[in-house]
DNA sequence: CTTATTTGACCGCA
DNA sequence: TGCGGTCAAATAAG
């Protein structure tokens, strides 16, 4: 509720800040790479905000429907329902990427066909389940409606000190994300050949805080960006993604957002005119 | 070797 | 009894 609105506002504020920095970047420095990064970040942020708002409507409808059902039930059979003690507080966030990596280290322990939906659901638990008694689990299922969306449900919170997958890694770590095979990489799946645009995540509040942190603190190096074209996606090799992912989801998001540098570059050339204008508007 | 994934069996609940 | 969640043996990967 109010929480979600705050999240949207927060996203938009981040976008605004980035836009400001981008303006001064374009004006004072010649760091094209960092400007590109900022642009892609801004795009991602606005995508997030839009998705948050649009799915909020869905949530309202779902709520309404479940309330109607509840009413009906209480009329027919007055059975007391214990709808309480849900294990986790859940909140939806939307990440503009095909990455389902969240910085934690997961181990897959099952997969099930779910009645009524075409895609199976994967079951994951924290790798440190036994070593650190970390109770965190998540379920991942590709959306029926939009196959480019993963619905991720987090159950329980991490109690482990999560340091197994460090975000600074080699390029291989994000080979499983991003978009794909337009560079002619052979993909054995007939399934998906389009860049993954969005991801839906149902995420616990704590996880959300964590996510925000890595968003803020992650820094990018140029060679990572240069690799964009070469990243391939094997996320769809099976019905579900690999269980354990490493590296930061952030990087792959950028890969998706900046998928066409040619276009971005052309924007740059015509951008100079509006920089001054923007400076006035935003600062 | 160790560690992760796959996948059918199993089990509890509605 | 069927569905969804978990277990665990077999298998793959490193």
Coordinates of C-alpha atoms (C1' of nucleotides) in Angstrom, one line a residue, chain A residues 109 112 115 121 123 125, chain C residues 3-8:
Chain A
X109 CA 15.5 -28.7 -4.6
X112 CA 6.7 -29.0 -10.2
X115 CA -2.0 -27.3 -12.4
X121 CA 7.5 -23.8 -10.7
X123 CA 11.7 -24.5 -5.7
X125 CA 16.4 -22.7 -0.9
Chain C
dC3 C1' -2.5 -30.7 -5.8
dG4 C1' 1.6 -28.4 -4.3
dG5 C1' 5.7 -28.8 -1.7
dT6 C1' 9.8 -31.5 -0.3
dC7 C1' 13.0 -35.5 -0.3
dA8 C1' 16.5 -38.0 -2.1

